[in-house]
XYZ file of C-alpha atoms in Angstrom:
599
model
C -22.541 -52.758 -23.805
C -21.375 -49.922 -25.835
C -20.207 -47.690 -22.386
C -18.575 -50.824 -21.371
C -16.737 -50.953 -24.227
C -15.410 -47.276 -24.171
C -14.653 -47.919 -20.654
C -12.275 -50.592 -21.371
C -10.401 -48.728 -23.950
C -9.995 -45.699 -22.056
C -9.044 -48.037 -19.558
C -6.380 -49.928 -21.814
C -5.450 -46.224 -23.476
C -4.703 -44.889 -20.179
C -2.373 -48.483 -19.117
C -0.362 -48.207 -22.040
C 0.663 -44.079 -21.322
C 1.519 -45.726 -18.201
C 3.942 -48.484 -19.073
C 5.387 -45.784 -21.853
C 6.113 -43.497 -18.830
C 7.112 -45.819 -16.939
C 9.700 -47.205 -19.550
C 10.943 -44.139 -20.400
C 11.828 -43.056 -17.254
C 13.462 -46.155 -16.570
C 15.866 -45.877 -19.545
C 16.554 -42.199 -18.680
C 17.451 -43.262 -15.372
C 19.891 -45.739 -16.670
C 21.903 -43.988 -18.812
C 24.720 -42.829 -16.124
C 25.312 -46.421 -15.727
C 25.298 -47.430 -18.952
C 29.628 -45.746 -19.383
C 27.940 -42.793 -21.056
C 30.389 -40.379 -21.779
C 30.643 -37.012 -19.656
C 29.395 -34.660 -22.388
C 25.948 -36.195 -23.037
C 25.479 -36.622 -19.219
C 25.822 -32.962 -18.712
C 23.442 -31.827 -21.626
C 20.725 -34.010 -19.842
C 21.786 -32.734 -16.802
C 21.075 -29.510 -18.899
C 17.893 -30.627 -20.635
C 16.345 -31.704 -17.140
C 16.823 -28.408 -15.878
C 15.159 -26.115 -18.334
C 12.539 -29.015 -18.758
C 11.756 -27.882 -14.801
C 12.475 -24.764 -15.253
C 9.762 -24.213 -18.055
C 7.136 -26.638 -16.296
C 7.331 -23.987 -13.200
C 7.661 -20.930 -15.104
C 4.264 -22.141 -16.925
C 2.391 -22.281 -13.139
C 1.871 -18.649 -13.584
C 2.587 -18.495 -17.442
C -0.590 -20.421 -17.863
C -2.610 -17.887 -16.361
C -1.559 -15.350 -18.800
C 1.215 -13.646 -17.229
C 4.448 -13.594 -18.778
C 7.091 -13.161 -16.278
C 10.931 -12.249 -17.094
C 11.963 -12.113 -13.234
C 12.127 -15.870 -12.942
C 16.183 -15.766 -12.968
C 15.646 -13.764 -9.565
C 13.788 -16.671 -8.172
C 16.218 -19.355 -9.781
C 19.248 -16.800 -8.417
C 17.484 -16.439 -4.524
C 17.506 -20.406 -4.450
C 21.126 -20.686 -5.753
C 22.474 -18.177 -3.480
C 20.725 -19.610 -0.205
C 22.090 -23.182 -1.747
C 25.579 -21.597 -1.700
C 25.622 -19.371 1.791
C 24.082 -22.510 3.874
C 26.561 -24.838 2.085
C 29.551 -23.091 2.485
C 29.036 -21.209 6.011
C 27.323 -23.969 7.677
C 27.979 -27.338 6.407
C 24.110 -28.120 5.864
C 23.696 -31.445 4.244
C 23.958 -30.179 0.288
C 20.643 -31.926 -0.888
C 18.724 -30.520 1.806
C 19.465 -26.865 1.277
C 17.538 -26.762 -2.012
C 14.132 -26.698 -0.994
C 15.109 -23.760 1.614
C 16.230 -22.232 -1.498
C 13.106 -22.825 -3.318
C 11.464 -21.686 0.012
C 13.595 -18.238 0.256
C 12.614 -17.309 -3.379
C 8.804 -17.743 -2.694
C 8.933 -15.827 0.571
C 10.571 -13.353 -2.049
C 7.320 -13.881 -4.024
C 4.651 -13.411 -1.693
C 6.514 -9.984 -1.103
C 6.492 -8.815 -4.678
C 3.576 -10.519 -6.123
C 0.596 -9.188 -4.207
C 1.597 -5.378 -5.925
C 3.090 -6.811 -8.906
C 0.112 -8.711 -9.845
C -2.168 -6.313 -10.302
C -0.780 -5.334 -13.151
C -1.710 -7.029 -16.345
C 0.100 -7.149 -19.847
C 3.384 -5.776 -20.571
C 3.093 -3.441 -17.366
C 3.622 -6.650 -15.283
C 6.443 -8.248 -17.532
C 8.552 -4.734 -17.159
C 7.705 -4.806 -13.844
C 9.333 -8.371 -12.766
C 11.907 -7.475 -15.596
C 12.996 -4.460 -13.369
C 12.570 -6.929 -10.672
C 15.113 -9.344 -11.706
C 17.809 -6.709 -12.140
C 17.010 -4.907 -8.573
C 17.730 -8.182 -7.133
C 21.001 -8.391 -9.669
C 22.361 -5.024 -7.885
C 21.834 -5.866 -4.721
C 23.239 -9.310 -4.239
C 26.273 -7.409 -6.249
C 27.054 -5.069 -3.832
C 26.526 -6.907 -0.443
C 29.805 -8.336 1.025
C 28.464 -11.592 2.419
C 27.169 -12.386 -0.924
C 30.766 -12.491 -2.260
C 29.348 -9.242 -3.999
C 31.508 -9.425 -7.511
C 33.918 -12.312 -6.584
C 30.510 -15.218 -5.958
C 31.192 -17.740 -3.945
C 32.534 -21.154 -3.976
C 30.811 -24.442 -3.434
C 32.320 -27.379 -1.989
C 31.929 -30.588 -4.141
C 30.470 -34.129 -4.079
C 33.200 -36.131 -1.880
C 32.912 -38.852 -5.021
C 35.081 -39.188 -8.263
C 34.165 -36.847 -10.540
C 32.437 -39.392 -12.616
C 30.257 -40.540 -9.615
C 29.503 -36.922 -8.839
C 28.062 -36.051 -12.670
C 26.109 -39.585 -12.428
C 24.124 -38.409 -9.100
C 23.783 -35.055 -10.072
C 21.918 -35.850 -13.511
C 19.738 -38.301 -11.273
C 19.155 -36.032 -8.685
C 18.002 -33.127 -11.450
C 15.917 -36.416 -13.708
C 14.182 -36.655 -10.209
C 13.738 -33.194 -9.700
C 12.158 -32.319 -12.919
C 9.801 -35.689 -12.499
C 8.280 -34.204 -9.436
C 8.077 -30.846 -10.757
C 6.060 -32.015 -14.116
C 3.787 -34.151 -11.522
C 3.134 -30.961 -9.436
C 2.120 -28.687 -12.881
C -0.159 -31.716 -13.748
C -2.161 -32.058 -10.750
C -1.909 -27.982 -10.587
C -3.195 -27.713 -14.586
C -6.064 -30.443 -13.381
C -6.966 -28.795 -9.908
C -9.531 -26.086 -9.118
C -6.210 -23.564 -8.729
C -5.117 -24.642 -12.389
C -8.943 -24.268 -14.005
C -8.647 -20.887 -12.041
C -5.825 -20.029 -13.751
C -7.502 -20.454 -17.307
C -10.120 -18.525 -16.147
C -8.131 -15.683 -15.571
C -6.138 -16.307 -18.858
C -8.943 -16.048 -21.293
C -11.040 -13.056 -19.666
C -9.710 -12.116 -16.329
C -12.975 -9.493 -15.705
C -15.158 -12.634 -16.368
C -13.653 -14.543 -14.384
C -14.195 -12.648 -11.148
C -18.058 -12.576 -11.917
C -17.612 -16.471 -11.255
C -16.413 -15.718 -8.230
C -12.933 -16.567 -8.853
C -10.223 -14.877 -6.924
C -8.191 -13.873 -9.697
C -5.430 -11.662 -7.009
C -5.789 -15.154 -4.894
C -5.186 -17.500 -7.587
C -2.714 -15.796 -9.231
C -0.643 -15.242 -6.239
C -0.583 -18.914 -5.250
C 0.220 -20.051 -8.681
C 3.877 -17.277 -8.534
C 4.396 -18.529 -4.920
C 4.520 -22.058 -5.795
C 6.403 -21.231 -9.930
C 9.008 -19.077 -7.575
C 9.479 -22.130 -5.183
C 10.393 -24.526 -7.844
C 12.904 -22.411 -9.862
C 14.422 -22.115 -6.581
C 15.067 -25.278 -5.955
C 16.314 -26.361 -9.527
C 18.625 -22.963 -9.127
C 20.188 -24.650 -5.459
C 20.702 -28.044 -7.660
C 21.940 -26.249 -10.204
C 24.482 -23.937 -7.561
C 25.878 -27.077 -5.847
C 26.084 -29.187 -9.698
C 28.303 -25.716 -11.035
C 30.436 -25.607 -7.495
C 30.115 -21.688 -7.872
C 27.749 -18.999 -8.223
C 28.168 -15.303 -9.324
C 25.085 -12.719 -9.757
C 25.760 -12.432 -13.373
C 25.466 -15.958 -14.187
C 22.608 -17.537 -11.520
C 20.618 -13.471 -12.053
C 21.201 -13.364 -15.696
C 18.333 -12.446 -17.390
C 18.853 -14.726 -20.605
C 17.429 -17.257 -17.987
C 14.485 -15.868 -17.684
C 14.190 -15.330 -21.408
C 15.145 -18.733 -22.095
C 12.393 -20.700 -20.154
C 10.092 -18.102 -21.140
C 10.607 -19.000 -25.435
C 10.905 -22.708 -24.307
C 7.261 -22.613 -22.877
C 5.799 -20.408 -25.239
C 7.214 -22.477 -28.189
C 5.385 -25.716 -26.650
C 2.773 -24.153 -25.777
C 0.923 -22.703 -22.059
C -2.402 -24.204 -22.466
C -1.379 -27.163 -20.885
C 1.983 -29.100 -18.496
C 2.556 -30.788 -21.970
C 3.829 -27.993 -23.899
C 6.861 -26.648 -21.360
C 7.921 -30.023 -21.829
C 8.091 -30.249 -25.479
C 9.442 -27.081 -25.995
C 12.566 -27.414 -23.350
C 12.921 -31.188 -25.007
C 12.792 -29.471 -28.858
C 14.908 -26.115 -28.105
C 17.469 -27.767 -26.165
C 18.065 -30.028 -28.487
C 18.230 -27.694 -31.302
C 20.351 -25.282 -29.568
C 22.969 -27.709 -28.933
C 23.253 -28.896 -32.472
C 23.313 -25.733 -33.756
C 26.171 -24.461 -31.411
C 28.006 -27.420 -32.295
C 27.664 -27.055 -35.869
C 27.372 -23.069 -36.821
C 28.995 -21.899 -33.563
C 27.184 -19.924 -30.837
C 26.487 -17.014 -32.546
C 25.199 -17.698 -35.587
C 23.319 -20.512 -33.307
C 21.682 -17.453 -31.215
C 20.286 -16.234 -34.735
C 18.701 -19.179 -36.250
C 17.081 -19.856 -32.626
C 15.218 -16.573 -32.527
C 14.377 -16.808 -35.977
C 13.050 -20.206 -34.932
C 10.587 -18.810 -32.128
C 9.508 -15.646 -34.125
C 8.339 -18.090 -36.797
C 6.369 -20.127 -33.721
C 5.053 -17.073 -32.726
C 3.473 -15.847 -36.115
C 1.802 -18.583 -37.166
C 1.618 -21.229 -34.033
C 0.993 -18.526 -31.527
C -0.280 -21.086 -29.283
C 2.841 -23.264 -29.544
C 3.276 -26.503 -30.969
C 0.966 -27.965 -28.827
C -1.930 -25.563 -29.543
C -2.113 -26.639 -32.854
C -2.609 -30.347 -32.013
C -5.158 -29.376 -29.452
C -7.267 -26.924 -31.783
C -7.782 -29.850 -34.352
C -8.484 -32.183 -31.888
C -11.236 -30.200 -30.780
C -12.444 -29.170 -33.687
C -12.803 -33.327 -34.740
C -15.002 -33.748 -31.526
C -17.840 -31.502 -33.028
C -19.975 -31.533 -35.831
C -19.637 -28.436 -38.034
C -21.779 -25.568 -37.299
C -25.089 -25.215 -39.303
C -25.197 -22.363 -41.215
C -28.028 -19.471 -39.290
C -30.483 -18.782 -41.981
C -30.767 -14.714 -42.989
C -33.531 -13.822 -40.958
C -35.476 -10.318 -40.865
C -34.035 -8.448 -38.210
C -36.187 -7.523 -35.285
C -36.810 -3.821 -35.427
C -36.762 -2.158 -32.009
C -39.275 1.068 -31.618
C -37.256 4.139 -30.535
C -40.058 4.529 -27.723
C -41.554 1.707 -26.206
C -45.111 2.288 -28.317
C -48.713 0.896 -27.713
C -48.517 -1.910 -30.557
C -45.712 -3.904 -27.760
C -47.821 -6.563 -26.289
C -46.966 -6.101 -22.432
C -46.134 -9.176 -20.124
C -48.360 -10.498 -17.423
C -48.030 -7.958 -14.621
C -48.139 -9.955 -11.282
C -48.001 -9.286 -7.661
C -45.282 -6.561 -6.885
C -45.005 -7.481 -3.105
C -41.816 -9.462 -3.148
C -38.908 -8.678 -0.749
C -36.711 -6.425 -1.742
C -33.699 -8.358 -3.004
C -31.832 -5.156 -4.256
C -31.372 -1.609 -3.123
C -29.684 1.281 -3.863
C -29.750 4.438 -2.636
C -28.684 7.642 -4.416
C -26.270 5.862 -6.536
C -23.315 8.076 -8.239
C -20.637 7.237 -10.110
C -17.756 10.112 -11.252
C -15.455 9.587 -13.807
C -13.430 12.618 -13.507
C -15.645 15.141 -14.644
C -17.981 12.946 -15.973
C -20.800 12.192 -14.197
C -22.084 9.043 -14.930
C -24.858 8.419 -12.722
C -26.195 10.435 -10.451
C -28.067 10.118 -7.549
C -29.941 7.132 -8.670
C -32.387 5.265 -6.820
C -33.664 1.815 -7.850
C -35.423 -1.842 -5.969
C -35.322 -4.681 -7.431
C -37.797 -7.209 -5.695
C -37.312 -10.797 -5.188
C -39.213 -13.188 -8.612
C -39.609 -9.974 -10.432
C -38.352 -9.288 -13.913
C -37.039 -5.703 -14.213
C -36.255 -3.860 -17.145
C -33.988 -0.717 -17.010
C -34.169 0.914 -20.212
C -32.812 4.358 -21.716
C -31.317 6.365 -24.373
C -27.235 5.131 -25.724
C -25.050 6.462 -22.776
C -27.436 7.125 -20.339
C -25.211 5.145 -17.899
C -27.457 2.158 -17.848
C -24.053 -0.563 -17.806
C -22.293 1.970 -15.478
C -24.853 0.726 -13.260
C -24.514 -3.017 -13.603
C -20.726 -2.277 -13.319
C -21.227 -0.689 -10.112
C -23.980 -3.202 -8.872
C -21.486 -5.858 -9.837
C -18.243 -4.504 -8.267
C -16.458 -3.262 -11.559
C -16.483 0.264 -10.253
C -16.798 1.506 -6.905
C -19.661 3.901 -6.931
C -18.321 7.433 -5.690
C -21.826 8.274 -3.343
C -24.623 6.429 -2.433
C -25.257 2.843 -0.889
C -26.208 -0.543 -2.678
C -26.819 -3.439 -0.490
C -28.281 -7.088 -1.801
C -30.333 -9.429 0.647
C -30.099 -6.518 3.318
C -26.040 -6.562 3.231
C -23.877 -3.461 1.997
C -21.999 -4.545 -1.289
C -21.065 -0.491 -1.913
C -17.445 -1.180 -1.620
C -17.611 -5.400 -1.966
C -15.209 -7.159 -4.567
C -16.852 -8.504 -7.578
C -15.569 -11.996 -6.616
C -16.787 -11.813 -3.376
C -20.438 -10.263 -5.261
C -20.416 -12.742 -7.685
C -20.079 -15.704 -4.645
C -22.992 -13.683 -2.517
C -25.338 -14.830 -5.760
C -25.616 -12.583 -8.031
C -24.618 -13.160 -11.626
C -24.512 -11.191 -15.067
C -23.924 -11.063 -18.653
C -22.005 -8.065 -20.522
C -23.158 -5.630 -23.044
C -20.670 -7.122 -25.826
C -20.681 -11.102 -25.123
C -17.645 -12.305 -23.480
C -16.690 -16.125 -23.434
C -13.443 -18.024 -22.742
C -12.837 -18.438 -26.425
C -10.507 -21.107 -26.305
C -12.489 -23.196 -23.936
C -15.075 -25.642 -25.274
C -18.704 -24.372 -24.334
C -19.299 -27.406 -21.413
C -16.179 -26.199 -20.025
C -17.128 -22.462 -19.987
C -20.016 -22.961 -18.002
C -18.526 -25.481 -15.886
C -15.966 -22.824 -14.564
C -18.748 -21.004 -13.105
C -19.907 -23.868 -11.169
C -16.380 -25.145 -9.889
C -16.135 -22.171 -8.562
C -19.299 -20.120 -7.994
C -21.264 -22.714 -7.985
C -19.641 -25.041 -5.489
C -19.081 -28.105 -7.546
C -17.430 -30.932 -4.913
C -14.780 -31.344 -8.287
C -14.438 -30.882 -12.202
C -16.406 -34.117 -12.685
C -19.441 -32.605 -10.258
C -18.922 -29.259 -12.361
C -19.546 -30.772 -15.736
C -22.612 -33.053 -14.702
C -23.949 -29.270 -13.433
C -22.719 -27.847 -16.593
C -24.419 -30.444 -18.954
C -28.114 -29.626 -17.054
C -27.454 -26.063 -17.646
C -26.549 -26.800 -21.382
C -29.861 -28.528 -21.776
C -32.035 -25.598 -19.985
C -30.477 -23.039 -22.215
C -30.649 -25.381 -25.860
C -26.678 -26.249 -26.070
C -26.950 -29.307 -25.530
C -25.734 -30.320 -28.634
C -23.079 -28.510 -28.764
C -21.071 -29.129 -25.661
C -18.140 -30.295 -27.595
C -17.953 -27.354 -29.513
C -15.069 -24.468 -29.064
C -17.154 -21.397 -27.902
C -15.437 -19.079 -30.221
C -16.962 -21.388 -33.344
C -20.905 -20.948 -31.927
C -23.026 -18.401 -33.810
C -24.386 -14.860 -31.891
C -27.457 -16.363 -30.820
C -25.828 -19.264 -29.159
C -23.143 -17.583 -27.854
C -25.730 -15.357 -26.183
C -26.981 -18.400 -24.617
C -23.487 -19.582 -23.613
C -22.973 -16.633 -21.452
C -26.641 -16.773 -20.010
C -25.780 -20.494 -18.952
C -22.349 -19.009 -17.489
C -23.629 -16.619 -15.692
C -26.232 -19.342 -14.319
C -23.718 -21.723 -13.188
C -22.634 -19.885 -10.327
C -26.469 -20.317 -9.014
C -27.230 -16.838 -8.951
C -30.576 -15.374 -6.664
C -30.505 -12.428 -9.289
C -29.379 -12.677 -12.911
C -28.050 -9.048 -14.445
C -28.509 -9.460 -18.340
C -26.724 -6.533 -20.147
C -28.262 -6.476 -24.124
C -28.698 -9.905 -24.820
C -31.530 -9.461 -27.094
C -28.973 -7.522 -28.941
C -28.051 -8.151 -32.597
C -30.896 -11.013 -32.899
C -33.419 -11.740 -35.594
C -36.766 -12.279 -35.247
C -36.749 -15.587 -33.686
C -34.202 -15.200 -31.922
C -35.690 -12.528 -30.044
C -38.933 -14.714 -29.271
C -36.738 -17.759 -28.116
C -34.805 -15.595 -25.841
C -37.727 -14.105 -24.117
C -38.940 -17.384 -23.605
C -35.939 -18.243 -21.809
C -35.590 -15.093 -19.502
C -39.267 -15.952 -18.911
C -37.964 -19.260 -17.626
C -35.166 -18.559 -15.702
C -37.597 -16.774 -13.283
C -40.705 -19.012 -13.424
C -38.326 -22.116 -13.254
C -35.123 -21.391 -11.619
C -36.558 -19.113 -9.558
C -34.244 -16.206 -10.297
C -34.701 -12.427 -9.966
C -34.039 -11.036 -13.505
C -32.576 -7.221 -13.907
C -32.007 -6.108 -17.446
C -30.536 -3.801 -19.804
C -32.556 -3.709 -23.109
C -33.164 -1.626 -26.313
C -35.365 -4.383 -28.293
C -38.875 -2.447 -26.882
C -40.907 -5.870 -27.728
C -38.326 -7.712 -25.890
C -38.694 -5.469 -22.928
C -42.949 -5.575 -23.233
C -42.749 -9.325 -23.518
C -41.068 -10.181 -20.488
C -40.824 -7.052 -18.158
C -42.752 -6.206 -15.007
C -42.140 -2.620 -13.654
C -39.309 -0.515 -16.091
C -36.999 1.863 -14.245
C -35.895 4.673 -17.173
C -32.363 6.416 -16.799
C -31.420 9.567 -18.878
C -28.092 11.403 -18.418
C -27.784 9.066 -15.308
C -30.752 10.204 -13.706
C -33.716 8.322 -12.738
C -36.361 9.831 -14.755
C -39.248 7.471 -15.087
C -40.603 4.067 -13.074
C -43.696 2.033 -13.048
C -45.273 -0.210 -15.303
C -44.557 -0.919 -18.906
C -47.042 0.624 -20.398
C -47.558 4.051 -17.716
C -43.474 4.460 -18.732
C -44.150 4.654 -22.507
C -46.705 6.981 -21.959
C -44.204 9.365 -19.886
C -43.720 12.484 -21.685
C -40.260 12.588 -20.018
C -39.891 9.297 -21.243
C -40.877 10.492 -25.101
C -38.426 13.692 -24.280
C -35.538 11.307 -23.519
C -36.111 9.134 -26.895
C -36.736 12.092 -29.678
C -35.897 15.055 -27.794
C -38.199 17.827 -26.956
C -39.178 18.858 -30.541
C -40.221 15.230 -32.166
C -41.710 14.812 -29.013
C -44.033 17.958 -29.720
C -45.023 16.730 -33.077
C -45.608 13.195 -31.727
């Protein structure tokens, strides 16, 4: 009775957006024919735009890219608007999607290099972009280089003409907040977060990041085309210093950021909000002073709402849905023998005969003239947990990160399930099934912790859709003890749970073998004893190959099978727990050559 209940007011919730919707648009739509005067129905007209404008810059701004070349997309679809209007007489509606089409033809070119570049690098890079594309258009002759061109009008009154324009652009921008809706609630959009909050974890969920990012510019580029062909046709004439400015770019860019990324809501809000405010103030302190007051406006936004307006609704939302956190009790650190020594109780050995799931074969890895690992050879065999254990900087996570696809090893082979993954992507790792944690814990912070782990299995674990993802994500929640906490924002969890967090990430993709870099790390006691029991169960349950990186020596007794020991990158010592911490080279590596003497 209780579910049905809920039911029917999500139900009645979700009816009443609608009608709100419904009647808004409906009013907007009826203002041109209500005598509204020219002035208002051009700063709709205006409002509509950047509204559209933001909502596609955001496709890609989402994903954590901040792009200042958008005017050369919104420019491309003006000028194609403009040359197919005025040379060939194509219907004037029609030419705007072959505008929007031009400009992401001119994004598939630029993107695949351009996005590989992360930060500031890629914002200078499209910035640079942008005014290339300025240059050019201003010194090719059938451009109308310096002079633009001229646009022929609406064949209606002029009244008419501003009446279908605004309706034309109030369409335009409907369809383009529809497309970043189903985009933000898509497998592409939860991509896009992914990449957003930790692009290098993202890939060991087998996301695409190049892919995903690339389709999200194509498509942003498309739609500022179009709205820049509206736009060309609504002014009558374009000029490469008005449809390539860059203040355009800048513009949408403040209006999204000021609403906020994280979702199709905030674009929308902050176009509404700044538009607004920018008109008033131009009206009322003049432009210049106007210009001031505006970025004073955003820096504020930035400092202390640096997710936007709508971040801060969002965050306390989110923070309502869970209980608070209890407080961890001070517990007596677990102590971790500098050599593995005969008090640490060994685990069960059992039958080494397993297929060999992992292989590699004289590993090295260069870092200029570092050498990192060198000529390492290593099996990992199929229901087996294997420790790999060794002094700091031995170049124990340079192997994970080469295993993994971080780095490209420099010499040697690796291959997994009999297939060569030497030079394989760590997407395209991650999707052949085999899954890790990192040395220092890495979560999407700003995610809750069902959705973290349900990335994973949208994407590397082949959920049908986000509702099949969660269901997956809630049984992994429950094997690893989060239960609970679903609800809660990752970044608010305590170490030991967010230690489980990214062991139930790096599940979700249903890995065959599970890397686990230190996550024993920085845990009491009990912790320690918990975790073991869960590595322990990953195998004997799940069925998972285990391969890990540990310095807790009762951590590594209680749980692994065979030890491989690196020093200096080299392979040094292999075999059973307890004939490796009886290896004098072993001792050597640990205390050196004198303590090892007096030991």
């Amino acid at each position: 009775m209780e579910s049905i209940k809920k039911l029917l007011k999500i139900a009645s919730n979700k009816t009443a957006v609608i009608v709100f919707v419904v009647a808004l648009v409906l009013l907007l739509a009826s203002i041109p024919w209500m005598g509204t005067k020219a002035y208002y129905l051009s700063f709709f007209f205006l409002m509509f735009m950047y509204v559209a404008l933001a909502e596609s810059w955001n496709i890609i701004g989402s994903a954590g890219y901040l792009s200042l070349g958008h005017a050369a997309f919104f420019g491309i679809g003006a000028y194609t608007t403009a040359l197919l209007l005025s040379n060939l007489g194509w219907t004037p509606f029609g030419t705007a999607p072959l505008g929007g089409l031009m400009a992401a033809v001119f994004a598939l070119v630029v993107g695949y290099p351009c996005l590989r570049l992360r930060g500031p690098y890629f914002t200078l890079v499209t910035l640079v972009l942008n005014m290339s594309v300025l240059i050019v258009v201003l010194n090719l002759g059938w451009t109308g280089a310096a002079t633009g061109l001229w646009l022929p009008t609406l064949p209606y009154k002029p009244a008419m003409s501003r009446s279908v324009f605004y309706e034309v652009m109030l369409l335009l921008m409907l369809i383009v907040i529809f497309i970043a809706y189903r985009v933000e609630n898509s497998r592409l959009g939860k991509g896009l977060v992914a990449v957003r909050e930790d692009e290098d974890m993202a890939v060991t969920l087998g996301i695409n990041a190049t892919k995903v990012k690339l389709q999200a510019f194509i498509l942003s580029a498309f739609l500022t085309g179009v709205v820049g062909g509206i736009y060309a046709y609504y002014r009558t004439y374009v000029h490469p210093d008005i449809m390539f400015d860059v203040d355009i770019s800048i513009v949408i860019v403040l209006m999204a950021l000021f609403g906020g990324t994280q979702s199709w809501v905030g674009p929308v809000l902050g176009a509404v909000v700044l538009t607004g405010v920018s008109e008033l103030l131009t009206l009322n302190v003049g432009s210049e002073l106007a210009r001031l007051i505006y970025g004073l406006l955003f820096v504020i936004v930035i400092l202390f709402l640096p997710a936007g307006l709508l971040g801060l609704f969002k965050r306390r939302r989110k923070k309502r849905k869970a209980e608070p956190q209890p407080v961890e009790e001070p517990g007596e650190v677990q102590a971790s023998p500098a050599v593995p020594g005969r008090e640490c109780q060994a685990a069960v050995v059992r039958s080494n005969d397993g297929e060999v799931i992992l292989e590699g074969k004289k590993v090295s890895k260069k870092f200029g003239g570092l050498q990192a690992l060198y000529e390492v050879d290593f099996q990992v065999r199929e229901g087996e947990i294997l420790g790999l254990i060794g002094p700091n900087g031995a170049g124990k996570t340079t192997l994970f990160n080469v295993i993994s696809g971080f780095h490209r090893a420099s010499a040697g082979t690796i291959s997994f399930k009999g297939m060569d993954i030497t030079r394989t992507s760590s997407y395209r790792i991650a999707g052949l099934g085999i899954g890790r944690t990192f040395q220092i814990v890495k979560f999407f912070p700003n995610l809750t912790v069902l959705e973290n782990v349900a990335m994973g299995s949208l994407y590397g674990g082949n959920a049908r859709n986000l509702e099949d993802a969660r269901e997956n994500s809630s049984e992994l929640l429950e094997f690893c003890g989060l239960d609970l906490k679903g609800d809660f924002l990752a970044s608010d969890l305590i170490l030991a749970d967010k230690k489980r967090l990214e062991v139930a990430r790096a599940l979700s993709i249903k890995p065959s073998l599970l890397l686990l870099d230190e996550v024993f790390a920085g845990l009491n006691a009990t912790e320690i004893n918990d975790a073991v029991e869960l590595v322990n169960r990953i195998r004997d349950e799940m069925g998972v190959t285990v391969f890990m990186i540990e310095h807790v020596m009762t951590a590594v007794m209680g749980s692994c099978e065979r030890l491989i020991v690196i020093d200096y990158g080299k392979k040094i010592a292999e075999g059973l727990p307890r004939e490796v911490a009886e290896n004098p080279a072993v001792i050597e590596a640990y205390l050196g050559v004198e303590d090892a003497a007096i030991t």
